Coordinates of C-alpha atoms and ligand atoms in Angstrom, one line a residue:
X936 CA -112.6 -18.3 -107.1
X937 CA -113.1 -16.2 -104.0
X938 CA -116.0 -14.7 -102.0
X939 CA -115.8 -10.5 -103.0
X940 CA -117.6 -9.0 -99.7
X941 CA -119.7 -5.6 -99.7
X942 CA -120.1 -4.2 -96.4
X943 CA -121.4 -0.9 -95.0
X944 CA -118.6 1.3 -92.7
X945 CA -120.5 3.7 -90.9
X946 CA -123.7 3.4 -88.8
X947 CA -125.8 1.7 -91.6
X948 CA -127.7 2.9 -94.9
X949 CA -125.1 3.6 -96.5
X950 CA -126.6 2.4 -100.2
X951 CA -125.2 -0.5 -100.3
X952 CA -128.5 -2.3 -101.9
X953 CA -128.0 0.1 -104.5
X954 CA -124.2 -0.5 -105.1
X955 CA -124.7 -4.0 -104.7
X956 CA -127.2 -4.1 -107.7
X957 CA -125.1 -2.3 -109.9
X958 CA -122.0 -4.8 -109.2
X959 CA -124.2 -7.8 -109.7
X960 CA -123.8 -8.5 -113.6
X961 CA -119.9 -9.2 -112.6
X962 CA -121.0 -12.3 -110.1
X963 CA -122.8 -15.4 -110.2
X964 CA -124.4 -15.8 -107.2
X965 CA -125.4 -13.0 -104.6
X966 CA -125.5 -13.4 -100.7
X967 CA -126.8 -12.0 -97.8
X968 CA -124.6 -13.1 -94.5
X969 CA -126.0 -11.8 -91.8
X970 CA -128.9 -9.5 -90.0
X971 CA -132.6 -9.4 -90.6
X972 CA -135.2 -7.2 -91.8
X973 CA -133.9 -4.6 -89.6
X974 CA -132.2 -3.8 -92.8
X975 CA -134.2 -1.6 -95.5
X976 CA -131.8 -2.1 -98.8
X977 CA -132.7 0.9 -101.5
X978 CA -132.7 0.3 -105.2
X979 CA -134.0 2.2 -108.1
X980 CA -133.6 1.7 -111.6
X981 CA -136.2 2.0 -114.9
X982 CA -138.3 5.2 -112.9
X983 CA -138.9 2.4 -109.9
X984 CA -138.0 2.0 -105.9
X985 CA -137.7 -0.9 -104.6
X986 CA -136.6 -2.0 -100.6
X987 CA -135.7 -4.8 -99.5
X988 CA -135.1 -6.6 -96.1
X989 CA -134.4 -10.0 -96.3
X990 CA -133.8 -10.8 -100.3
X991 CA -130.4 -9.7 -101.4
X992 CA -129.9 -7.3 -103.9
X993 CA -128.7 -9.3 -106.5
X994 CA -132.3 -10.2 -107.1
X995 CA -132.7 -7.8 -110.3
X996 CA -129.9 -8.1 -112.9
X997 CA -129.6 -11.1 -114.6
X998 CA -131.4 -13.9 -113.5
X999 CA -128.5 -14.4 -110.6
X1000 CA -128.8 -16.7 -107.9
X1001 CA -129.5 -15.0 -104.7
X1002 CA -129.2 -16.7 -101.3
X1003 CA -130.3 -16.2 -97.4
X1004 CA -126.8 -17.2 -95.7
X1005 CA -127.1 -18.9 -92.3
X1006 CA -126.3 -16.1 -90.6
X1007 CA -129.2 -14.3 -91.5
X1008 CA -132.3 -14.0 -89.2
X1009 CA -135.6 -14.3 -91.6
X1010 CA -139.2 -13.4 -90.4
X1011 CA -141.7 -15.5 -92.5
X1012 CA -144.4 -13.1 -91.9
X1013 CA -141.7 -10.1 -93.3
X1014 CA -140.4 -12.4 -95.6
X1015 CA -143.7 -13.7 -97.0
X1016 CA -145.3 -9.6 -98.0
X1017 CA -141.4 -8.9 -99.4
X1018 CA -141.5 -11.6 -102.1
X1019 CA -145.3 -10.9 -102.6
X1020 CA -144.6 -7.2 -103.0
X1021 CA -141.7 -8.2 -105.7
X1022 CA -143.8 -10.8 -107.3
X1023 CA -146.6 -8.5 -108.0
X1024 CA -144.5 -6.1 -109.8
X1025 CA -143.5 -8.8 -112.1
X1026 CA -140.5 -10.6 -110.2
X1027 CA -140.6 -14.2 -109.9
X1028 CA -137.9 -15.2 -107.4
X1029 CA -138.8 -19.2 -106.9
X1030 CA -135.8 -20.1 -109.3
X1031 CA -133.5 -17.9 -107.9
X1032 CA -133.5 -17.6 -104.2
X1033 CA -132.8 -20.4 -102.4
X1034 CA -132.4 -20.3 -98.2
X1035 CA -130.2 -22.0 -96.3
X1036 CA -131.2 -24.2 -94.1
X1037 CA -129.4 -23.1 -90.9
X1038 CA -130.4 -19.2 -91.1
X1039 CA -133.0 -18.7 -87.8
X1040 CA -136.3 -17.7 -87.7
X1041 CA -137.7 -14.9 -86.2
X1042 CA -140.9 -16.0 -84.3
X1043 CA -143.7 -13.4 -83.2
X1044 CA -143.1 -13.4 -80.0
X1045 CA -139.3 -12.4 -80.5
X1046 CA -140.6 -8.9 -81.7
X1047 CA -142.4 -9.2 -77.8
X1048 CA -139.3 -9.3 -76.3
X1049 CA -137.5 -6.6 -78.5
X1050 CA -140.0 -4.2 -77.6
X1051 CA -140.4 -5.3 -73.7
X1052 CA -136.5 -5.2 -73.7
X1053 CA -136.6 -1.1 -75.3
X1054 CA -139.2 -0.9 -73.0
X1055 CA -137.7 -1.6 -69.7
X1056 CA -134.6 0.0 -70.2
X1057 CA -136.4 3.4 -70.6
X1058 CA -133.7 6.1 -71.3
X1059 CA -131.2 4.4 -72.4
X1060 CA -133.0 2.5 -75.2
X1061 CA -131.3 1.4 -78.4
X1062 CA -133.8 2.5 -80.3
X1063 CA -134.1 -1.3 -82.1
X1064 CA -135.9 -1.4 -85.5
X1065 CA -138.0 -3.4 -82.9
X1066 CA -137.9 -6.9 -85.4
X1067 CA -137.3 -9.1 -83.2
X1068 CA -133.2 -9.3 -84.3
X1069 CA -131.8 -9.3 -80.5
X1070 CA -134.0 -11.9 -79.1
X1071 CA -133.6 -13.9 -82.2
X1072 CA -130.3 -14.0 -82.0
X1073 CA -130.3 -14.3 -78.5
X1074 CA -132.2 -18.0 -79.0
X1075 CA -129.4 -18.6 -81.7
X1076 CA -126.2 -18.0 -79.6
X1077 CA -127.9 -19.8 -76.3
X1078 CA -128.8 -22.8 -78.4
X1079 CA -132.4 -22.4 -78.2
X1080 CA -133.4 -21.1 -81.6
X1081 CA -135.5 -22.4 -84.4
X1082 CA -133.8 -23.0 -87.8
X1083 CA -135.4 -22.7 -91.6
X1084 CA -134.3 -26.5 -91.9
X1085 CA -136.5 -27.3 -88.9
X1086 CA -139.4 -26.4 -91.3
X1087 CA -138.8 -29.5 -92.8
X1088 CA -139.0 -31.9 -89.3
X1089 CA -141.1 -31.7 -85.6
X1090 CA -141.4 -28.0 -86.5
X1091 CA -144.5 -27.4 -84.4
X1092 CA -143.2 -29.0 -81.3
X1093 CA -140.2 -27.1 -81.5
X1094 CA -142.5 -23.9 -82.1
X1095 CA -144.6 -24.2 -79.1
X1096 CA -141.1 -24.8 -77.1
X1097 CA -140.2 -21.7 -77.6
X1098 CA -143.4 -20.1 -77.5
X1099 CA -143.7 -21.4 -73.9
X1100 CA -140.1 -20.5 -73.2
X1101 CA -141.0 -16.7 -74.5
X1102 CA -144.2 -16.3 -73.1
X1103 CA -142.8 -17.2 -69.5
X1104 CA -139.7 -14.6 -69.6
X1105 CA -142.8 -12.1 -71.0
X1106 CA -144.7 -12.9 -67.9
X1107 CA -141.6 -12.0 -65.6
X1108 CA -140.7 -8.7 -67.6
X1109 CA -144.7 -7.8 -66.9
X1110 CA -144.8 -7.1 -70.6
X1111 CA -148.1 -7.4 -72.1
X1112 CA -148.0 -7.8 -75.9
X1113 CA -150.2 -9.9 -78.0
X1114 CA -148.3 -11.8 -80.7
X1115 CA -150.6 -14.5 -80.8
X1116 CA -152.7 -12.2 -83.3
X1117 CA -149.4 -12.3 -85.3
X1118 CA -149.2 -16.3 -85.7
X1119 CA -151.4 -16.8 -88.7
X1120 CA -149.5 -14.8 -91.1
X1121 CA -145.9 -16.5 -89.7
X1122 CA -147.8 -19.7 -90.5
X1123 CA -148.8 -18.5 -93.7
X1124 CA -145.1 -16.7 -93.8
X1125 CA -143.6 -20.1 -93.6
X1126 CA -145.4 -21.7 -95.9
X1127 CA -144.1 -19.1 -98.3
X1128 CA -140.6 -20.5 -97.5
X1129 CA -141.3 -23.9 -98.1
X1130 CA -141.9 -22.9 -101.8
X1131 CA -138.3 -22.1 -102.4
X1132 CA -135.8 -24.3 -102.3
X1133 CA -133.9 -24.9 -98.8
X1134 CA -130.3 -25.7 -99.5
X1135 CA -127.3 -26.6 -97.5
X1136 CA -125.7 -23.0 -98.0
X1137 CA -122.4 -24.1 -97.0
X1138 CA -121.7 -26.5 -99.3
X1139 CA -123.7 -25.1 -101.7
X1140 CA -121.4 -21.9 -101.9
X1141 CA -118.1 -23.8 -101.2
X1142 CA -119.1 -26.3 -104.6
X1143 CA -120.2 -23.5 -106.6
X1144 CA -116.6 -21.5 -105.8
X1145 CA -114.6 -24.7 -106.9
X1146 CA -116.7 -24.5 -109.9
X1147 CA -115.4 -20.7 -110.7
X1148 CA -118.0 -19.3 -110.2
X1149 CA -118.0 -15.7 -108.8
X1150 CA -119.7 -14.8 -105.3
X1151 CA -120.7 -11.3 -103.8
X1152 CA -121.2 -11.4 -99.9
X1153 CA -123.9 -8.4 -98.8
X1154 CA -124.0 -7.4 -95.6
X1155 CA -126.4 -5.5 -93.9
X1156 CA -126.1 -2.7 -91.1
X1157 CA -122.5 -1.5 -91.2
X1158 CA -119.3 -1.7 -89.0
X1159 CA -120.3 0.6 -86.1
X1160 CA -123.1 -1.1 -85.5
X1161 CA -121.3 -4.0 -85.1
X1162 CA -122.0 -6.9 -82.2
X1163 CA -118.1 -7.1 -81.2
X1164 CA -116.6 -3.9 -82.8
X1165 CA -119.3 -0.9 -83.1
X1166 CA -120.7 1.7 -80.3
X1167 CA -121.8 -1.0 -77.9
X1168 CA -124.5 -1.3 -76.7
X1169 CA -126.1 1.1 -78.9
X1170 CA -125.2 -2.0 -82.1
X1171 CA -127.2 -4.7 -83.5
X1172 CA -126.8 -8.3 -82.7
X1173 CA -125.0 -9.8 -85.2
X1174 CA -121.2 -9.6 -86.9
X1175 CA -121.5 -7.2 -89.6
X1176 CA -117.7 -7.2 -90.0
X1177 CA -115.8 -8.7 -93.1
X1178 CA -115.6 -11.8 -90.5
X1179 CA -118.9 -11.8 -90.6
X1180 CA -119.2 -13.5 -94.1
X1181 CA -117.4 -16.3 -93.2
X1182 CA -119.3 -17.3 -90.4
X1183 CA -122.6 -16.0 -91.9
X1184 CA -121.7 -18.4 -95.3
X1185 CA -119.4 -21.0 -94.0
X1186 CA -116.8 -19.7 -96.4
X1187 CA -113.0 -19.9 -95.3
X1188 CA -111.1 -16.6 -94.4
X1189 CA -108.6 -17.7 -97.2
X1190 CA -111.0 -17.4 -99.9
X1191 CA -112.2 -13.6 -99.3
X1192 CA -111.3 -11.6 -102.4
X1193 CA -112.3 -8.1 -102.6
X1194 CA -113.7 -6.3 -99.9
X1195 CA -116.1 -3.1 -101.2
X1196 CA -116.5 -0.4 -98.0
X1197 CA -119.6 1.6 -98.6
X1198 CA -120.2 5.2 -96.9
X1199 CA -121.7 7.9 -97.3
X1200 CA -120.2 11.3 -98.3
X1201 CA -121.4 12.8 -94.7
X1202 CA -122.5 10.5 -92.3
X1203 CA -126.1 9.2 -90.4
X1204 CA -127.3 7.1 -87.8
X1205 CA -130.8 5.8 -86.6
X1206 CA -131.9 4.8 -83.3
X1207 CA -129.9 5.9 -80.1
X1208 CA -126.1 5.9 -79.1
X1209 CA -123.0 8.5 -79.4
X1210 CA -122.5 9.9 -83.1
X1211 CA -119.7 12.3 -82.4
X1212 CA -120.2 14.3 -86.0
X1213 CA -123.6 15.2 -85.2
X1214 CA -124.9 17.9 -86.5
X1215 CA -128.3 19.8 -84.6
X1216 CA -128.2 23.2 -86.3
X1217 CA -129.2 24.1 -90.0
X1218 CA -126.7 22.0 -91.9
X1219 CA -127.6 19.0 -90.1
X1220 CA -131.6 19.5 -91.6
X1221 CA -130.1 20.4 -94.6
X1222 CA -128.7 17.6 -95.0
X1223 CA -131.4 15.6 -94.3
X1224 CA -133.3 16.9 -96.4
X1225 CA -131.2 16.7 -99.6
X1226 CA -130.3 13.2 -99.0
X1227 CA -133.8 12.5 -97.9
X1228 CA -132.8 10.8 -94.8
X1229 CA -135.5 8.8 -93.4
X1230 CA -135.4 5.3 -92.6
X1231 CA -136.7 3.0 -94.9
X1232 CA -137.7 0.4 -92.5
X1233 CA -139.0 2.3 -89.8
X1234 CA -139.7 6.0 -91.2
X1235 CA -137.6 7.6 -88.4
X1236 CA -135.6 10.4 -89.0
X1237 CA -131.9 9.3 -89.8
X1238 CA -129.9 11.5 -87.4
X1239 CA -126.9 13.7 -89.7
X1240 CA -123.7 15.2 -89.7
X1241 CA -120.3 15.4 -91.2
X1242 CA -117.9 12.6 -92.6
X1243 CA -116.3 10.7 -89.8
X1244 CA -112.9 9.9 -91.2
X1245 CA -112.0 8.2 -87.2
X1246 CA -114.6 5.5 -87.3
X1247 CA -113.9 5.1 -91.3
X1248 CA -110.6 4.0 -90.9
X1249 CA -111.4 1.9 -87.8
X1250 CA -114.0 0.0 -90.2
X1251 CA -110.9 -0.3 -92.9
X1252 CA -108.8 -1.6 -90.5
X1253 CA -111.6 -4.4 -89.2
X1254 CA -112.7 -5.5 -92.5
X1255 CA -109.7 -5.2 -94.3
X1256 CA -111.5 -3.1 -97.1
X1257 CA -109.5 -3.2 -100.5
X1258 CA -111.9 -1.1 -102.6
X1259 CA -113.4 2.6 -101.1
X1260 CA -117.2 3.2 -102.7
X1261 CA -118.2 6.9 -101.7
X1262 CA -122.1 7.5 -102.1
X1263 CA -124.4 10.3 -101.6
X1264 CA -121.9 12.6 -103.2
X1265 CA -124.8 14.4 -105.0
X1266 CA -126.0 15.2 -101.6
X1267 CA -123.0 17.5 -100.9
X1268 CA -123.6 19.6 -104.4
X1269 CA -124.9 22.9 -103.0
X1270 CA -122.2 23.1 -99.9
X1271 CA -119.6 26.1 -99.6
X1272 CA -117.6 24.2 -97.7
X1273 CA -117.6 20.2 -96.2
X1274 CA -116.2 19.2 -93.3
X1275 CA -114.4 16.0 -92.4
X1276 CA -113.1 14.9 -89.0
X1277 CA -109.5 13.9 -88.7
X1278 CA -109.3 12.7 -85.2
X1279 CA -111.2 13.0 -82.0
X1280 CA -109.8 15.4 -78.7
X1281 CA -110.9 13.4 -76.0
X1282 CA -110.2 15.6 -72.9
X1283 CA -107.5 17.6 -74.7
X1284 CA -105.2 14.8 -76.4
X1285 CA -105.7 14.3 -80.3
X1286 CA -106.0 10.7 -81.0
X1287 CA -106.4 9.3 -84.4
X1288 CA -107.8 5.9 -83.0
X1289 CA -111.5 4.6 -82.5
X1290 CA -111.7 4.8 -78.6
X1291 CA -113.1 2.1 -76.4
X1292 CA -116.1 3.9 -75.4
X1293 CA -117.7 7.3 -77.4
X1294 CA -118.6 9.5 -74.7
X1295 CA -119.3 13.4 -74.3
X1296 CA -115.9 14.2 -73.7
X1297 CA -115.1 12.9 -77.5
X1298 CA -114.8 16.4 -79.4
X1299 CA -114.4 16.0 -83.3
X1300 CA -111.6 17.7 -85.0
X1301 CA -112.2 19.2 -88.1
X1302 CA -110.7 19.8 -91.5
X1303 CA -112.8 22.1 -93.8
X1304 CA -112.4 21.7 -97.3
X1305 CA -114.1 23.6 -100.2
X1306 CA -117.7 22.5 -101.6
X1307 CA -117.6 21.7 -105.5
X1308 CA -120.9 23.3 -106.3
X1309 CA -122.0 21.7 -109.0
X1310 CA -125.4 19.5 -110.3
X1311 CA -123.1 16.2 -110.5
X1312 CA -126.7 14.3 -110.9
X1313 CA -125.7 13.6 -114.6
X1314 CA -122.4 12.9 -114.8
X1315 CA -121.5 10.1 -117.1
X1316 CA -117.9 9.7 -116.6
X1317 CA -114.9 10.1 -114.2
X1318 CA -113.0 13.3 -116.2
X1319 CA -116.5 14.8 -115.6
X1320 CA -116.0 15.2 -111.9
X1321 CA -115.2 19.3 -110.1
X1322 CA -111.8 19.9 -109.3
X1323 CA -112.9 20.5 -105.9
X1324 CA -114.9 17.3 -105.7
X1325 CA -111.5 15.4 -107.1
X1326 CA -109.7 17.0 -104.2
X1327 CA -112.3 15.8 -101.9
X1328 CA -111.7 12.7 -102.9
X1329 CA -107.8 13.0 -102.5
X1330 CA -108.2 13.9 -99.7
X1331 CA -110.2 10.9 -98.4
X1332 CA -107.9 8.2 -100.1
X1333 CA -104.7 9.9 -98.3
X1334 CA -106.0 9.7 -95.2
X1335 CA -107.8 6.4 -95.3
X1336 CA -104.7 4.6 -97.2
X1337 CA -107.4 3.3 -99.8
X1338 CA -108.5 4.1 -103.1
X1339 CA -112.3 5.0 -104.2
X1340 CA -113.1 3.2 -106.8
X1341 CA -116.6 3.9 -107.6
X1342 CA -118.4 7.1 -106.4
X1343 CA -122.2 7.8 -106.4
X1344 CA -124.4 10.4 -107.6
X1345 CA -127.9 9.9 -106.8
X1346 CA -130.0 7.3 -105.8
X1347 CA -130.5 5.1 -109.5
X1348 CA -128.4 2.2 -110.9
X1349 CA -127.7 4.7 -113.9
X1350 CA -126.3 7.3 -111.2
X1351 CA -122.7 5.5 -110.7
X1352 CA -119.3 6.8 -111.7
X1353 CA -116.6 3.7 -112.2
X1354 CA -112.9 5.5 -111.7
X1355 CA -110.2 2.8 -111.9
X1356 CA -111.4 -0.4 -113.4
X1357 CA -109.6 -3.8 -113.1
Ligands
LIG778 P1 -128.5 0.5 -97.4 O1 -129.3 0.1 -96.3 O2 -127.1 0.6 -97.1 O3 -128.8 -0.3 -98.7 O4 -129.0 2.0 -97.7 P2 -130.5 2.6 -97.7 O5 -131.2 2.1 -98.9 O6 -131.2 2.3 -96.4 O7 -130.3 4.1 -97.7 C1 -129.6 4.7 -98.8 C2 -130.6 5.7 -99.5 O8 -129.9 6.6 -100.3 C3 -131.7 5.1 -100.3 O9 -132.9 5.9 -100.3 C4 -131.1 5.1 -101.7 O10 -132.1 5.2 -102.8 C5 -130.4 6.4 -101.7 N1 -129.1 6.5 -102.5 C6 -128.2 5.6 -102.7 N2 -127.2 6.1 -103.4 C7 -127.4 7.5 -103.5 C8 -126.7 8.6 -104.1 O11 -125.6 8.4 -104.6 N3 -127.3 9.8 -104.0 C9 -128.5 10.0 -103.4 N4 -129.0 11.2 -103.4 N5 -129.2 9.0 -102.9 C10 -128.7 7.7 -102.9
LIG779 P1 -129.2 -1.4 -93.2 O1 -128.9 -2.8 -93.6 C1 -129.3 1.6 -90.1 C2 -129.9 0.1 -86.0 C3 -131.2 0.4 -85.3 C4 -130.7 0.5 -83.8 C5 -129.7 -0.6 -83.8 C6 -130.2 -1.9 -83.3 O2 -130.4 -0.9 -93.9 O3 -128.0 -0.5 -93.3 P2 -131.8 -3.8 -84.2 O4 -133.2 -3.8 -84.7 O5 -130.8 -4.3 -85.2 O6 -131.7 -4.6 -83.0 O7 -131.4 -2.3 -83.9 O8 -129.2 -0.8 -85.1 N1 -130.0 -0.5 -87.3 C7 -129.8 0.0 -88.5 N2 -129.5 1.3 -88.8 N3 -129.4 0.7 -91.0 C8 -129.7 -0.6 -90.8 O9 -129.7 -1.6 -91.7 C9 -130.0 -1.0 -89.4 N4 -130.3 -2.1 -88.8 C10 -130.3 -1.8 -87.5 O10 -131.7 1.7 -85.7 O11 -130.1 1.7 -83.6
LIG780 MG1 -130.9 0.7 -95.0

């Protein structure tokens, strides 16, 4: 069997906790591959909400198994008040998440050096969820990180290492920050791991595949924000690329099946960096406002503006997406017209391709298309859909090369239209 891979293609948020729940009851086991709890995954079914940062989606249909790849960064404090929060509405996850071994750990003093990092470059922050993810992975990729596995062996010697190691670069950024307070709930935090079971990932995932058994890579962030590919600097610190899930599972490239892009109808993005769709007039609040865009991890503002079809097929082309899933549609229901960039003028020539660096000069050009203005909220079915919406959609697949298989209407399980099966 392969590895089916759901990844976001925009700047993040783009519901794919919620997409990913609703494709669970075709898949056996569930993954997260990479990031942290810088991600804040949305899903409501049955009346409730539910977010969630470091356990995958899959955690609520079917008594699936659900696993922390290794290329996740987990925070035991974050991790620890996630499962109690599920647990006390009546999910028990022991039997069903297990974490790998190799994923890294997030220590307190890693948020220290995410904030004193934001906070010497002033201006031209990131805007970072501030979780600690950059520093974290900083310790992974220079070889000096601390690993779920080490739980299990010399873990407090280790710990104090790289306390001493942190606490010393703290001392020469003159950032004072006490994380010390923090250290008795990641204790506690990592006790709460040690009651689930640790497992060799790898193998774990590789075995059950030659077994037949059906696997759904979720990935976290989305494309732009992508260590190697997205508007760099302003990305996070890990690959959230369809690559991503091989090196975040240990899964070979030849076994990738599917690969589900997720965006949003319009488009958003948190934190700092260029967003060439922006919108700052009326529309742009309107928009927030309808799609309720506020982060889930952080409460911020998500910043708004129209569909950015440039970027879109830049992600397609990185992540090899077979499947298009367009969500947020409901969003768009009241518009007269929507518009949808084609290609960027970047001091006067048309270009249809990503560009190395989004700057001022990069001007959006537009195609305006008409609104369908209708309450699609309750649609049950594909020959349901406006006219206008269906042209929309035409529209989207032309240019993008790739079909959309599933759209979305609002923000429950329930709210999902399915339009080609197989
Ligand atoms: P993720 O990080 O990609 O999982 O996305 P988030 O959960 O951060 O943000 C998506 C938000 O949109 C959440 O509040 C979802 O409940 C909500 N949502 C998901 N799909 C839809 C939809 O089709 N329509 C509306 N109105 N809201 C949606
Ligand atoms: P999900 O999985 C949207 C953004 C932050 C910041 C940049 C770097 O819910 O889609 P970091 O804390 O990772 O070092 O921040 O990335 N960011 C996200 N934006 N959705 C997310 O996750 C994000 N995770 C990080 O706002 O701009
Ligand atoms: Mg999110």
């Amino acid at each position: 069997m392969n590895v089916d891979v759901l990844l976001g293609l925009q700047w993040g948020d783009e519901g794919k906790g919620k997409i990913v729940d609703v494709l669970t009851p075709e898949y056996d086991i569930i993954a997260r591959f990479q990031g942290g709890p810088n991600a804040g995954h949305t899903l409501e079914f049955k009346g409730k909400k539910y977010v969630l940062r470091s356990v995958p989606s899959g955690i609520f249909q079917g008594g699936k198994i659900n696993i922390i790849g290794n290329g996740v960064v987990l925070d035991p404090a974050l991790f620890k008040a996630e499962v109690e929060a599920l647990e006390a509405s009546g999910h028990d996850l022991t039997k069903r998440l297990f974490i790998s071994r190799k994923a890294h750990l997030i220590l307190p003093t890693h948020r220290s050096l995410d904030l004193a990092s934001e906070s010497m470059k002033g201006n031209g922050k990131i805007g970072t969820t501030g979780k600690g993810i950059g520093p974290a992975y900083t310790d992974k990729v220079g070889r000096n990180g601390l690993r779920v596995g080490d739980i299990e062996t010399c873990f407090e010697t280790k710990y104090k290492e790289a306390v001493n190691r942190h606490k010393f670069l703290l001392q020469q950024m003159n950032f004072k920050y006490d994380s010390d307070s923090l250290e008795k709930e990641w204790f506690e935090g990592v006790e709460c791991i040690k009651r689930f079971q640790l497992i060799d990932s790898d193998h774990f995932i590789n075995k059950a595949l030659r077994a037949g058994k059906k696997v759904l890579a979720e990935g976290a962030q989305g494309t732009i924000l992508d260590i190697d590919f997205g508007s760099y600097p302003f990305v996070t610190s890990s690959n959230t690329v369809c690559a991503g899930a091989c090196t975040g599972l240990g899964v070979p490239p030849s076994k990738i099946g599917k690969v589900y892009g997720v965006f949003k109808a319009y488009c958003t993005r948190v934190g700092s960096g260029p967003f060439p769709t922006e919108l700052f007039d009326e529309t742009g609040l309107k928009i927030r406002e309808l799609g309720y865009e506020y982060g889930s991890v952080t409460g911020r503002p998500r910043r708004c503006g129209w569909i950015d079809l440039v970027a879109i097929r830049y992600a397609i082309m990185i992540d090899g997406v077979t499947d298009l899933i367009m969500v947020k549609s409901d969003v768009l229901d009241t518009f007269d017209t929507i518009k949808v960039c084609v290609a960027y003028n970047i001091n006067g020539v048309e270009t249809e391709d990503f560009p190395f660096e989004i700057n001022d000069s990069v001007k959006p050009v537009y195609v305006e298309l008409p609104g369908w203005k209708t309450d699609m909220t309750k649609i049950q079915s594909e020959n349901e859909l406006p006219k206008e919406f269906n042209a929309y959609l035409s529209f989207l697949e032309k240019n993008l090369g790739v079909n959309v298989t599933i759209v979305s209407i609002g923000p429950d399980r329930e709210q999902t239209v399915v339009r080609y099966k197989g």
